[in-house]
Amino acid sequence: MGSSVDISDYSDTTKPVGADNEKGEKFFAPPQYDGDIIGEMSEAERHIYEHGVKKFSRLGWKRLTVVLIVEAIALGSLSIPSSFATLGMVAGVICCVGLGFVAIYTSYVVGQVKLKFPQVAHYSDAGRLMFGRFGYELINAMLILQLILLTGSHCLTGTIAFTNITESSICSVVFGVVSAVILLLVAVPPSFAEVAILGYIDFVSIIAAIGITIIGTGIKASDAPGGLSGVEWSAWPKEGTTFTDAFIAVSNIIFAYSFAMCQFSFMDEMHTPKDFVKSIWTLGLVEIFIYTVTGALIYAFVGMDVQSPALLSAGHTLSRVAFGIALPVIFISGSINTVVCGRIIHGRLFKNSPIRFINTPAGWATWLGVISAITVIAFIIAEVIPFFSDLLSISSALFISGFTFYFPALMWFMLIREGKWNEPKNLALGALNLVVLVIGLITLVGGTYSSIDDIIINYRDGTVRGVFTCHMT
């Protein structure tokens, strides 16, 4: 089917291990990569192995939904109103709704690949199925780099939040260190089922922050001269919008729907993987509703001058309150990137050892070492690179365009499609996936160009920040 490896080699590699759980379902061992031979283990090692399998097989569809929400819906959702200000109300709503449903479909394809090939633990394993060892290494590097940059982004966001909340004279780098430490501490639990517990706090946090921002901007607009009718907003793109401005605005919306990136990793812990469909539909519809309502209402209340993130437009006091309430989402959503990245690296380092289950002193010591290294690297990159935000945009254009769009489209063509091409179902799905592929390639090229052009503009205008800056209020 177009794969460069014999995918039949991967069949039937998971076997029931240990006792049934309380629902009568069996836990399944991870794929036996390169010499994972249970038969040669001692009794103590076998106990560690079986306990580890149970530990990483506790995720149901509801918890999967929560974990996906933690990954997908963060403070970046409050950048959507600024995208509406650039694109106009009509294009903003169309992009939020349309791209949301495309993301749901591509996430469905990702889930189908996981069901068909249970041994796929992370996105890079799907790359191996499609393109062999080269695809595995390439996608592995893409995923790890993107996750590290996202951790760094949340570290910077935490710095901005603390600076706004405290309004103190403390050097901002200190807040950056504090943010990095918090991100590290929240990333200590290695199981996504454990992260899901924090996810409920995360979801309440972002909803409350968005709600305060909407209410605050609405009251502010009502009290202004002319009331809501005096707000300057448009149904169409604002005058003078360049290609770079427009594509960066669209990219903000595209990247907000990037939940397929970690889906393989999350599904690998599910005790009933086929239930993933409930999760992606729940998440997708929640995202579409939140992004569209947030973007449209705040843009209608603030107008062309809406800031990014939009909570900065809620007024001095309310923005500080909103930042305070948003702290959990900043650090919980940020830490899950560290956990996924850590699981990929730790699992590869100890793929043939019980250490990978992180339920022994050696397992915990190595796990803490890996996530500490990831956090330190993320912090340094975020502080050292003066155009970090644009670097994140470039990496998102290069990588998330693939994880969300063109890789799932290729998966359908190479791994999922069954039957003859001239069957009506395959013709329809082939056309749909071709459109998704084109969207991904346009995002890849247009997003990369726009981000690089934005860096050039910022350097020309002198708005690039310094290295390890020490802003004080």
CSV table of C-alpha atoms in Angstrom, one decimal:
chain,number,residue,atom,x,y,z
A,1,MET,CA,0.0,0.0,0.0
A,2,GLY,CA,2.9,2.4,-0.6
A,3,SER,CA,4.7,1.7,2.7
A,4,SER,CA,8.5,1.3,2.5
A,5,VAL,CA,8.5,-1.5,5.2
A,6,ASP,CA,6.6,-4.7,5.4
A,7,ILE,CA,3.8,-3.7,7.8
A,8,SER,CA,2.9,-7.4,8.2
A,9,ASP,CA,6.0,-7.7,10.4
A,10,TYR,CA,4.2,-5.6,13.0
A,11,SER,CA,1.0,-7.7,13.3
A,12,ASP,CA,0.0,-9.4,16.5
A,13,THR,CA,2.8,-7.9,18.6
A,14,THR,CA,0.7,-7.1,21.6
A,15,LYS,CA,-0.3,-9.9,24.0
A,16,PRO,CA,-2.4,-9.8,27.2
A,17,VAL,CA,-0.3,-9.4,30.3
A,18,GLY,CA,-1.4,-9.6,33.9
A,19,ALA,CA,-4.8,-9.8,35.5
A,20,ASP,CA,-8.0,-8.4,34.1
A,21,ASN,CA,-9.1,-4.9,35.3
A,22,GLU,CA,-12.3,-4.1,37.1
A,23,LYS,CA,-14.2,-3.9,33.8
A,24,GLY,CA,-13.1,-7.3,32.6
A,25,GLU,CA,-10.7,-5.9,30.0
A,26,LYS,CA,-7.2,-7.1,29.6
A,27,PHE,CA,-4.1,-4.9,29.8
A,28,PHE,CA,-1.9,-5.1,26.8
A,29,ALA,CA,1.9,-5.1,26.8
A,30,PRO,CA,3.7,-2.5,24.7
A,31,PRO,CA,5.1,-3.6,21.3
A,32,GLN,CA,8.1,-5.9,21.5
A,33,TYR,CA,10.7,-3.7,19.9
A,34,ASP,CA,14.1,-5.2,19.3
A,35,GLY,CA,14.4,-7.9,21.9
A,36,ASP,CA,11.8,-7.2,24.5
A,37,ILE,CA,11.7,-10.8,25.7
A,38,ILE,CA,9.5,-11.4,28.8
A,39,GLY,CA,10.4,-15.1,29.0
A,40,GLU,CA,14.0,-14.3,30.0
A,41,MET,CA,13.0,-12.0,32.9
A,42,SER,CA,13.3,-12.9,36.5
A,43,GLU,CA,10.3,-13.1,38.7
A,44,ALA,CA,11.0,-9.6,40.1
A,45,GLU,CA,11.5,-8.1,36.6
A,46,ARG,CA,8.3,-9.8,35.5
A,47,HIS,CA,6.4,-8.2,38.4
A,48,ILE,CA,7.8,-4.7,37.5
A,49,TYR,CA,6.8,-5.3,33.9
A,50,GLU,CA,3.3,-6.3,34.6
A,51,HIS,CA,2.8,-3.5,37.1
A,52,GLY,CA,4.2,-1.1,34.5
A,53,VAL,CA,1.8,-2.3,31.8
A,54,LYS,CA,-1.2,-1.8,34.2
A,55,LYS,CA,0.1,1.7,35.1
A,56,PHE,CA,0.2,2.8,31.4
A,57,SER,CA,-3.1,1.2,30.4
A,58,ARG,CA,-5.6,3.2,32.5
A,59,LEU,CA,-6.8,5.8,30.0
A,60,GLY,CA,-10.5,5.8,29.0
A,61,TRP,CA,-12.2,8.0,26.4
A,62,LYS,CA,-13.3,10.6,29.0
A,63,ARG,CA,-9.8,11.0,30.4
A,64,LEU,CA,-8.4,11.0,26.8
A,65,THR,CA,-10.7,13.9,26.1
A,66,VAL,CA,-9.4,15.7,29.1
A,67,VAL,CA,-5.8,15.1,28.2
A,68,LEU,CA,-6.5,16.3,24.6
A,69,ILE,CA,-8.1,19.4,26.0
A,70,VAL,CA,-5.0,20.0,28.2
A,71,GLU,CA,-2.8,19.7,25.1
A,72,ALA,CA,-5.0,21.6,22.7
A,73,ILE,CA,-6.8,24.5,24.5
A,74,ALA,CA,-4.3,26.8,26.2
A,75,LEU,CA,-3.8,30.5,26.6
A,76,GLY,CA,-3.2,30.6,22.8
A,77,SER,CA,-6.9,30.5,22.3
A,78,LEU,CA,-7.0,34.1,23.4
A,79,SER,CA,-4.9,35.0,20.3
A,80,ILE,CA,-7.9,34.1,18.1
A,81,PRO,CA,-9.6,37.5,18.5
A,82,SER,CA,-6.5,39.2,17.0
A,83,SER,CA,-6.8,36.8,14.1
A,84,PHE,CA,-10.4,37.9,13.7
A,85,ALA,CA,-9.2,41.6,13.7
A,86,THR,CA,-6.9,40.8,10.7
A,87,LEU,CA,-9.2,38.5,8.8
A,88,GLY,CA,-12.6,40.1,9.6
A,89,MET,CA,-15.6,38.5,11.2
A,90,VAL,CA,-16.7,36.4,8.2
A,91,ALA,CA,-13.4,34.8,7.4
A,92,GLY,CA,-12.6,34.4,11.1
A,93,VAL,CA,-15.7,32.4,11.7
A,94,ILE,CA,-15.3,30.3,8.5
A,95,CYS,CA,-11.7,29.5,9.4
A,96,CYS,CA,-12.5,28.5,13.0
A,97,VAL,CA,-15.4,26.3,12.0
A,98,GLY,CA,-14.0,24.8,8.8
A,99,LEU,CA,-10.5,24.1,10.0
A,100,GLY,CA,-12.0,22.6,13.2
A,101,PHE,CA,-13.9,20.0,11.3
A,102,VAL,CA,-10.8,19.3,9.1
A,103,ALA,CA,-8.8,18.7,12.3
A,104,ILE,CA,-11.5,16.3,13.6
A,105,TYR,CA,-11.2,14.3,10.4
A,106,THR,CA,-7.4,14.1,10.4
A,107,SER,CA,-7.5,13.1,14.1
A,108,TYR,CA,-9.9,10.4,13.1
A,109,VAL,CA,-7.4,9.1,10.5
A,110,VAL,CA,-4.7,9.1,13.1
A,111,GLY,CA,-6.9,7.0,15.4
A,112,GLN,CA,-7.6,4.6,12.6
A,113,VAL,CA,-3.9,4.0,12.1
A,114,LYS,CA,-3.5,3.3,15.8
A,115,LEU,CA,-6.3,0.8,15.7
A,116,LYS,CA,-4.9,-0.9,12.6
A,117,PHE,CA,-1.3,-0.9,13.9
A,118,PRO,CA,-1.5,-1.2,17.8
A,119,GLN,CA,2.3,-1.1,18.0
A,120,VAL,CA,2.4,2.5,17.0
A,121,ALA,CA,3.2,4.3,20.3
A,122,HIS,CA,4.2,7.7,19.0
A,123,TYR,CA,3.8,9.7,15.8
A,124,SER,CA,7.3,8.7,14.7
A,125,ASP,CA,6.3,5.0,14.7
A,126,ALA,CA,3.7,5.9,12.0
A,127,GLY,CA,6.5,7.6,10.1
A,128,ARG,CA,8.3,4.2,10.2
A,129,LEU,CA,5.3,2.5,8.7
A,130,MET,CA,5.2,5.0,5.8
A,131,PHE,CA,8.8,5.8,5.1
A,132,GLY,CA,10.9,3.3,7.0
A,133,ARG,CA,13.8,4.2,9.3
A,134,PHE,CA,14.2,7.7,7.6
A,135,GLY,CA,10.6,8.5,8.3
A,136,TYR,CA,10.9,7.4,11.9
A,137,GLU,CA,14.0,9.5,12.6
A,138,LEU,CA,12.7,12.6,10.7
A,139,ILE,CA,9.3,12.7,12.4
A,140,ASN,CA,10.9,11.8,15.8
A,141,ALA,CA,13.2,14.9,15.4
A,142,MET,CA,10.3,17.1,14.3
A,143,LEU,CA,8.1,16.0,17.2
A,144,ILE,CA,10.8,16.4,19.9
A,145,LEU,CA,11.9,19.8,18.6
A,146,GLN,CA,8.3,21.1,18.4
A,147,LEU,CA,7.5,19.8,22.0
A,148,ILE,CA,10.6,21.5,23.4
A,149,LEU,CA,9.7,24.8,21.7
A,150,LEU,CA,6.2,24.6,23.0
A,151,THR,CA,7.5,24.0,26.6
A,152,GLY,CA,9.7,27.1,26.1
A,153,SER,CA,6.7,29.0,24.9
A,154,HIS,CA,4.8,28.2,28.0
A,155,CYS,CA,7.8,29.2,30.1
A,156,LEU,CA,7.8,32.7,28.4
A,157,THR,CA,4.0,32.9,28.8
A,158,GLY,CA,4.4,32.2,32.5
A,159,THR,CA,7.0,35.0,32.7
A,160,ILE,CA,4.6,37.4,31.1
A,161,ALA,CA,1.8,36.3,33.4
A,162,PHE,CA,3.9,36.8,36.6
A,163,THR,CA,5.2,40.1,35.4
A,164,ASN,CA,1.7,41.4,34.8
A,165,ILE,CA,0.2,40.0,38.0
A,166,THR,CA,2.9,41.2,40.4
A,167,GLU,CA,3.9,44.5,38.7
A,168,SER,CA,7.1,44.2,40.7
A,169,SER,CA,10.6,45.3,40.0
A,170,ILE,CA,11.9,41.8,39.9
A,171,CYS,CA,14.0,40.9,36.9
A,172,SER,CA,11.8,39.0,34.4
A,173,VAL,CA,14.5,36.3,34.0
A,174,VAL,CA,13.7,35.3,37.6
A,175,PHE,CA,10.1,34.8,36.7
A,176,GLY,CA,11.3,32.7,33.8
A,177,VAL,CA,13.3,30.4,36.1
A,178,VAL,CA,10.2,30.2,38.4
A,179,SER,CA,8.1,29.2,35.4
A,180,ALA,CA,10.6,26.6,34.3
A,181,VAL,CA,10.6,25.0,37.8
A,182,ILE,CA,6.8,24.9,38.0
A,183,LEU,CA,6.7,23.3,34.5
A,184,LEU,CA,9.2,20.7,35.6
A,185,LEU,CA,7.3,19.9,38.8
A,186,VAL,CA,3.9,19.5,37.0
A,187,ALA,CA,5.6,17.2,34.5
A,188,VAL,CA,6.8,14.7,37.1
A,189,PRO,CA,3.8,12.3,36.8
A,190,PRO,CA,4.7,10.2,33.7
A,191,SER,CA,1.3,8.6,33.1
A,192,PHE,CA,-1.3,10.5,31.0
A,193,ALA,CA,-4.0,9.1,33.2
A,194,GLU,CA,-2.4,11.0,36.1
A,195,VAL,CA,-2.1,14.1,34.0
A,196,ALA,CA,-5.8,13.9,33.2
A,197,ILE,CA,-6.6,14.6,36.9
A,198,LEU,CA,-4.9,18.0,36.5
A,199,GLY,CA,-6.7,18.4,33.3
A,200,TYR,CA,-10.0,19.3,35.0
A,201,ILE,CA,-8.3,22.2,36.8
A,202,ASP,CA,-6.8,23.2,33.5
A,203,PHE,CA,-10.1,23.3,31.7
A,204,VAL,CA,-11.8,25.3,34.5
A,205,SER,CA,-8.9,27.7,34.4
A,206,ILE,CA,-9.0,28.5,30.7
A,207,ILE,CA,-12.8,28.7,30.7
A,208,ALA,CA,-12.7,31.1,33.6
A,209,ALA,CA,-10.0,33.2,32.0
A,210,ILE,CA,-11.9,33.4,28.7
A,211,GLY,CA,-15.1,34.2,30.5
A,212,ILE,CA,-13.5,37.0,32.5
A,213,THR,CA,-12.0,38.4,29.3
A,214,ILE,CA,-15.3,38.3,27.5
A,215,ILE,CA,-17.2,39.9,30.3
A,216,GLY,CA,-14.5,42.5,31.0
A,217,THR,CA,-14.2,43.6,27.4
A,218,GLY,CA,-18.0,43.6,27.0
A,219,ILE,CA,-18.5,45.9,30.0
A,220,LYS,CA,-15.6,48.1,28.9
A,221,ALA,CA,-17.2,48.5,25.5
A,222,SER,CA,-20.7,49.2,26.9
A,223,ASP,CA,-19.3,51.9,29.2
A,224,ALA,CA,-17.4,53.6,26.3
A,225,PRO,CA,-18.9,56.5,24.4
A,226,GLY,CA,-21.4,55.1,21.8
A,227,GLY,CA,-21.5,51.8,23.6
A,228,LEU,CA,-21.2,48.6,21.6
A,229,SER,CA,-22.3,50.4,18.4
A,230,GLY,CA,-19.2,52.5,18.7
A,231,VAL,CA,-16.8,49.6,18.5
A,232,GLU,CA,-14.9,49.6,15.2
A,233,TRP,CA,-15.0,46.0,13.8
A,234,SER,CA,-15.5,44.7,10.3
A,235,ALA,CA,-17.0,41.7,8.6
A,236,TRP,CA,-14.1,41.8,6.1
A,237,PRO,CA,-10.3,41.9,6.3
A,238,LYS,CA,-8.9,45.2,7.6
A,239,GLU,CA,-7.6,47.6,5.0
A,240,GLY,CA,-3.9,47.2,4.1
A,241,THR,CA,-3.7,43.6,5.3
A,242,THR,CA,-0.6,42.0,3.7
A,243,PHE,CA,-0.1,38.3,2.8
A,244,THR,CA,2.1,37.9,5.8
A,245,ASP,CA,-0.4,39.4,8.2
A,246,ALA,CA,-3.3,37.3,6.8
A,247,PHE,CA,-1.4,34.1,6.8
A,248,ILE,CA,-0.1,34.6,10.3
A,249,ALA,CA,-3.7,35.2,11.4
A,250,VAL,CA,-4.8,32.0,9.7
A,251,SER,CA,-1.8,30.1,11.1
A,252,ASN,CA,-2.8,31.1,14.7
A,253,ILE,CA,-6.2,29.3,14.1
A,254,ILE,CA,-4.6,26.3,12.4
A,255,PHE,CA,-2.1,25.8,15.2
A,256,ALA,CA,-4.9,26.0,17.8
A,257,TYR,CA,-6.2,22.7,16.3
A,258,SER,CA,-3.0,20.8,16.6
A,259,PHE,CA,-4.3,18.1,18.9
A,260,ALA,CA,-3.4,15.2,16.5
A,261,MET,CA,0.3,15.7,17.2
A,262,CYS,CA,0.3,13.8,20.6
A,263,GLN,CA,-2.7,11.6,19.9
A,264,PHE,CA,-0.7,8.4,19.2
A,265,SER,CA,1.1,8.9,22.5
A,266,PHE,CA,-2.2,9.4,24.4
A,267,MET,CA,-4.0,6.5,22.7
A,268,ASP,CA,-1.1,4.2,23.6
A,269,GLU,CA,-2.4,4.3,27.2
A,270,MET,CA,-6.0,3.6,26.4
A,271,HIS,CA,-7.6,0.4,27.7
A,272,THR,CA,-10.2,0.6,24.9
A,273,PRO,CA,-8.6,2.4,22.0
A,274,LYS,CA,-11.7,2.1,19.7
A,275,ASP,CA,-13.4,4.7,22.0
A,276,PHE,CA,-11.1,7.4,20.7
A,277,VAL,CA,-13.8,8.6,18.3
A,278,LYS,CA,-15.9,9.9,21.2
A,279,SER,CA,-12.9,11.9,22.5
A,280,ILE,CA,-12.0,13.6,19.3
A,281,TRP,CA,-15.6,14.6,18.5
A,282,THR,CA,-16.1,15.9,22.0
A,283,LEU,CA,-12.8,17.9,21.9
A,284,GLY,CA,-13.3,19.1,18.3
A,285,LEU,CA,-16.8,20.5,18.9
A,286,VAL,CA,-15.7,22.1,22.2
A,287,GLU,CA,-12.7,23.7,20.5
A,288,ILE,CA,-14.8,25.0,17.6
A,289,PHE,CA,-17.3,26.5,20.0
A,290,ILE,CA,-14.7,28.1,22.3
A,291,TYR,CA,-12.5,29.5,19.5
A,292,THR,CA,-15.4,30.8,17.4
A,293,VAL,CA,-17.3,32.4,20.4
A,294,THR,CA,-14.1,33.8,21.9
A,295,GLY,CA,-12.8,35.2,18.7
A,296,ALA,CA,-16.2,36.7,17.6
A,297,LEU,CA,-17.3,38.2,20.9
A,298,ILE,CA,-14.0,39.7,22.0
A,299,TYR,CA,-13.4,41.1,18.5
A,300,ALA,CA,-16.9,42.6,18.5
A,301,PHE,CA,-16.3,44.1,22.0
A,302,VAL,CA,-12.8,45.5,21.4
A,303,GLY,CA,-12.5,46.0,17.7
A,304,MET,CA,-9.4,46.4,15.5
A,305,ASP,CA,-7.2,47.2,18.5
A,306,VAL,CA,-7.6,43.9,20.3
A,307,GLN,CA,-4.4,42.7,21.8
A,308,SER,CA,-2.8,39.2,21.8
A,309,PRO,CA,-3.5,37.5,24.1
A,310,ALA,CA,-6.9,39.2,24.3
A,311,LEU,CA,-7.0,39.3,28.1
A,312,LEU,CA,-4.6,42.3,27.9
A,313,SER,CA,-7.6,44.2,26.4
A,314,ALA,CA,-9.8,43.6,29.4
A,315,GLY,CA,-8.5,46.5,31.4
A,316,HIS,CA,-5.6,46.8,33.9
A,317,THR,CA,-7.2,45.1,36.9
A,318,LEU,CA,-9.2,42.5,35.1
A,319,SER,CA,-6.2,41.4,32.9
A,320,ARG,CA,-4.2,40.8,36.1
A,321,VAL,CA,-7.1,38.8,37.5
A,322,ALA,CA,-7.4,36.8,34.3
A,323,PHE,CA,-3.7,36.1,34.2
A,324,GLY,CA,-3.8,34.8,37.7
A,325,ILE,CA,-6.7,32.5,37.0
A,326,ALA,CA,-4.9,31.4,33.8
A,327,LEU,CA,-1.8,30.3,35.6
A,328,PRO,CA,-2.9,26.6,35.9
A,329,VAL,CA,-3.6,26.3,32.2
A,330,ILE,CA,-0.2,27.9,31.4
A,331,PHE,CA,1.7,25.4,33.4
A,332,ILE,CA,-0.5,22.3,33.1
A,333,SER,CA,-0.9,22.6,29.3
A,334,GLY,CA,2.8,23.5,29.0
A,335,SER,CA,4.0,20.5,31.1
A,336,ILE,CA,2.1,17.9,29.0
A,337,ASN,CA,4.5,18.8,26.1
A,338,THR,CA,7.4,17.9,28.5
A,339,VAL,CA,5.7,14.6,29.5
A,340,VAL,CA,5.1,13.5,25.8
A,341,CYS,CA,8.6,14.5,24.9
A,342,GLY,CA,10.0,12.8,27.9
A,343,ARG,CA,8.1,9.6,27.2
A,344,ILE,CA,9.4,9.5,23.7
A,345,ILE,CA,13.1,9.9,24.7
A,346,HIS,CA,12.9,7.8,27.9
A,347,GLY,CA,11.0,5.0,26.1
A,348,ARG,CA,13.7,5.0,23.3
A,349,LEU,CA,16.6,5.0,25.7
A,350,PHE,CA,15.2,2.1,27.8
A,351,LYS,CA,13.0,0.3,25.2
A,352,ASN,CA,14.3,-3.1,26.1
A,353,SER,CA,14.4,-2.6,29.9
A,354,PRO,CA,11.8,-2.5,32.7
A,355,ILE,CA,13.2,0.9,33.5
A,356,ARG,CA,10.9,2.4,30.8
A,357,PHE,CA,7.9,1.7,33.1
A,358,ILE,CA,9.1,4.3,35.6
A,359,ASN,CA,8.1,2.3,38.6
A,360,THR,CA,11.5,1.6,40.1
A,361,PRO,CA,14.2,3.8,41.6
A,362,ALA,CA,16.2,3.6,38.4
A,363,GLY,CA,13.1,4.4,36.4
A,364,TRP,CA,12.2,7.4,38.4
A,365,ALA,CA,15.8,8.7,38.5
A,366,THR,CA,16.2,8.5,34.7
A,367,TRP,CA,12.7,10.0,34.2
A,368,LEU,CA,13.5,13.0,36.3
A,369,GLY,CA,16.8,13.4,34.5
A,370,VAL,CA,15.1,13.4,31.1
A,371,ILE,CA,12.4,15.9,31.9
A,372,SER,CA,14.8,18.1,33.7
A,373,ALA,CA,17.1,18.2,30.7
A,374,ILE,CA,14.1,19.0,28.4
A,375,THR,CA,12.9,21.8,30.7
A,376,VAL,CA,16.4,23.4,30.9
A,377,ILE,CA,16.9,23.2,27.1
A,378,ALA,CA,13.4,24.8,26.5
A,379,PHE,CA,14.1,27.6,29.0
A,380,ILE,CA,17.5,28.4,27.4
A,381,ILE,CA,16.2,28.4,23.9
A,382,ALA,CA,13.2,30.6,24.8
A,383,GLU,CA,15.5,33.1,26.5
A,384,VAL,CA,18.5,33.1,24.1
A,385,ILE,CA,16.7,33.4,20.8
A,386,PRO,CA,15.5,37.0,20.4
A,387,PHE,CA,12.8,36.1,17.8
A,388,PHE,CA,11.6,33.0,19.7
A,389,SER,CA,7.9,33.7,18.9
A,390,ASP,CA,8.6,33.7,15.2
A,391,LEU,CA,10.8,30.7,15.6
A,392,LEU,CA,7.9,28.9,17.2
A,393,SER,CA,5.7,30.0,14.2
A,394,ILE,CA,8.3,28.7,11.8
A,395,SER,CA,8.5,25.3,13.5
A,396,SER,CA,4.7,25.2,13.7
A,397,ALA,CA,4.5,25.9,10.0
A,398,LEU,CA,7.1,23.2,9.2
A,399,PHE,CA,5.9,20.6,11.7
A,400,ILE,CA,2.3,21.1,12.8
A,401,SER,CA,1.2,21.4,9.2
A,402,GLY,CA,2.4,17.9,8.8
A,403,PHE,CA,1.2,16.4,12.1
A,404,THR,CA,-2.3,17.9,11.6
A,405,PHE,CA,-2.8,17.8,7.8
A,406,TYR,CA,-0.4,16.3,5.3
A,407,PHE,CA,0.8,13.3,7.3
A,408,PRO,CA,-2.7,12.1,8.2
A,409,ALA,CA,-3.6,12.5,4.5
A,410,LEU,CA,-0.6,10.4,3.5
A,411,MET,CA,-1.5,7.9,6.1
A,412,TRP,CA,-4.9,7.4,4.5
A,413,PHE,CA,-3.3,6.9,1.1
A,414,MET,CA,-0.5,4.6,2.3
A,415,LEU,CA,-1.9,2.8,5.4
A,416,ILE,CA,-5.7,3.0,5.7
A,417,ARG,CA,-7.2,2.8,2.2
A,418,GLU,CA,-8.6,-0.6,1.3
A,419,GLY,CA,-10.2,-1.9,-1.8
A,420,LYS,CA,-10.0,-0.6,-5.4
A,421,TRP,CA,-9.5,3.0,-6.3
A,422,ASN,CA,-12.6,3.2,-8.4
A,423,GLU,CA,-15.0,2.3,-5.5
A,424,PRO,CA,-17.2,5.3,-4.7
A,425,LYS,CA,-16.1,5.4,-1.0
A,426,ASN,CA,-12.4,5.5,-2.0
A,427,LEU,CA,-13.0,8.2,-4.7
A,428,ALA,CA,-14.7,10.4,-2.2
A,429,LEU,CA,-12.2,9.9,0.6
A,430,GLY,CA,-9.4,10.2,-1.8
A,431,ALA,CA,-10.6,13.6,-2.9
A,432,LEU,CA,-11.1,14.7,0.7
A,433,ASN,CA,-7.6,13.6,1.7
A,434,LEU,CA,-6.2,15.3,-1.3
A,435,VAL,CA,-7.8,18.5,-0.2
A,436,VAL,CA,-6.3,18.0,3.3
A,437,LEU,CA,-2.9,17.3,1.8
A,438,VAL,CA,-3.1,20.6,-0.2
A,439,ILE,CA,-4.1,22.5,3.0
A,440,GLY,CA,-1.1,21.1,4.8
A,441,LEU,CA,1.3,22.0,2.0
A,442,ILE,CA,-0.1,25.5,1.7
A,443,THR,CA,0.3,25.9,5.5
A,444,LEU,CA,3.9,24.6,5.2
A,445,VAL,CA,5.0,27.0,2.5
A,446,GLY,CA,2.8,30.0,3.3
A,447,GLY,CA,3.4,29.7,7.1
A,448,THR,CA,7.1,29.4,6.8
A,449,TYR,CA,7.4,32.3,4.4
A,450,SER,CA,5.2,34.5,6.5
A,451,SER,CA,7.1,33.8,9.7
A,452,ILE,CA,10.5,34.5,8.1
A,453,ASP,CA,9.1,37.7,6.6
A,454,ASP,CA,7.8,38.7,10.0
A,455,ILE,CA,11.3,38.2,11.5
A,456,ILE,CA,12.7,40.5,8.8
A,457,ILE,CA,10.1,43.1,9.5
A,458,ASN,CA,10.6,43.0,13.2
A,459,TYR,CA,14.4,43.4,12.8
A,460,ARG,CA,13.8,46.3,10.4
A,461,ASP,CA,11.5,48.0,12.9
A,462,GLY,CA,13.8,47.3,15.8
A,463,THR,CA,11.1,45.4,17.8
A,464,VAL,CA,13.1,42.2,18.4
A,465,ARG,CA,13.8,41.6,22.1
A,466,GLY,CA,17.2,41.1,23.6
A,467,VAL,CA,18.8,37.9,24.9
A,468,PHE,CA,18.1,37.1,28.6
A,469,THR,CA,16.4,40.5,28.9
A,470,CYS,CA,15.7,41.9,32.3
A,471,HIS,CA,12.5,43.9,31.9
A,472,MET,CA,11.3,45.5,35.1
A,473,THR,CA,8.0,47.3,35.7
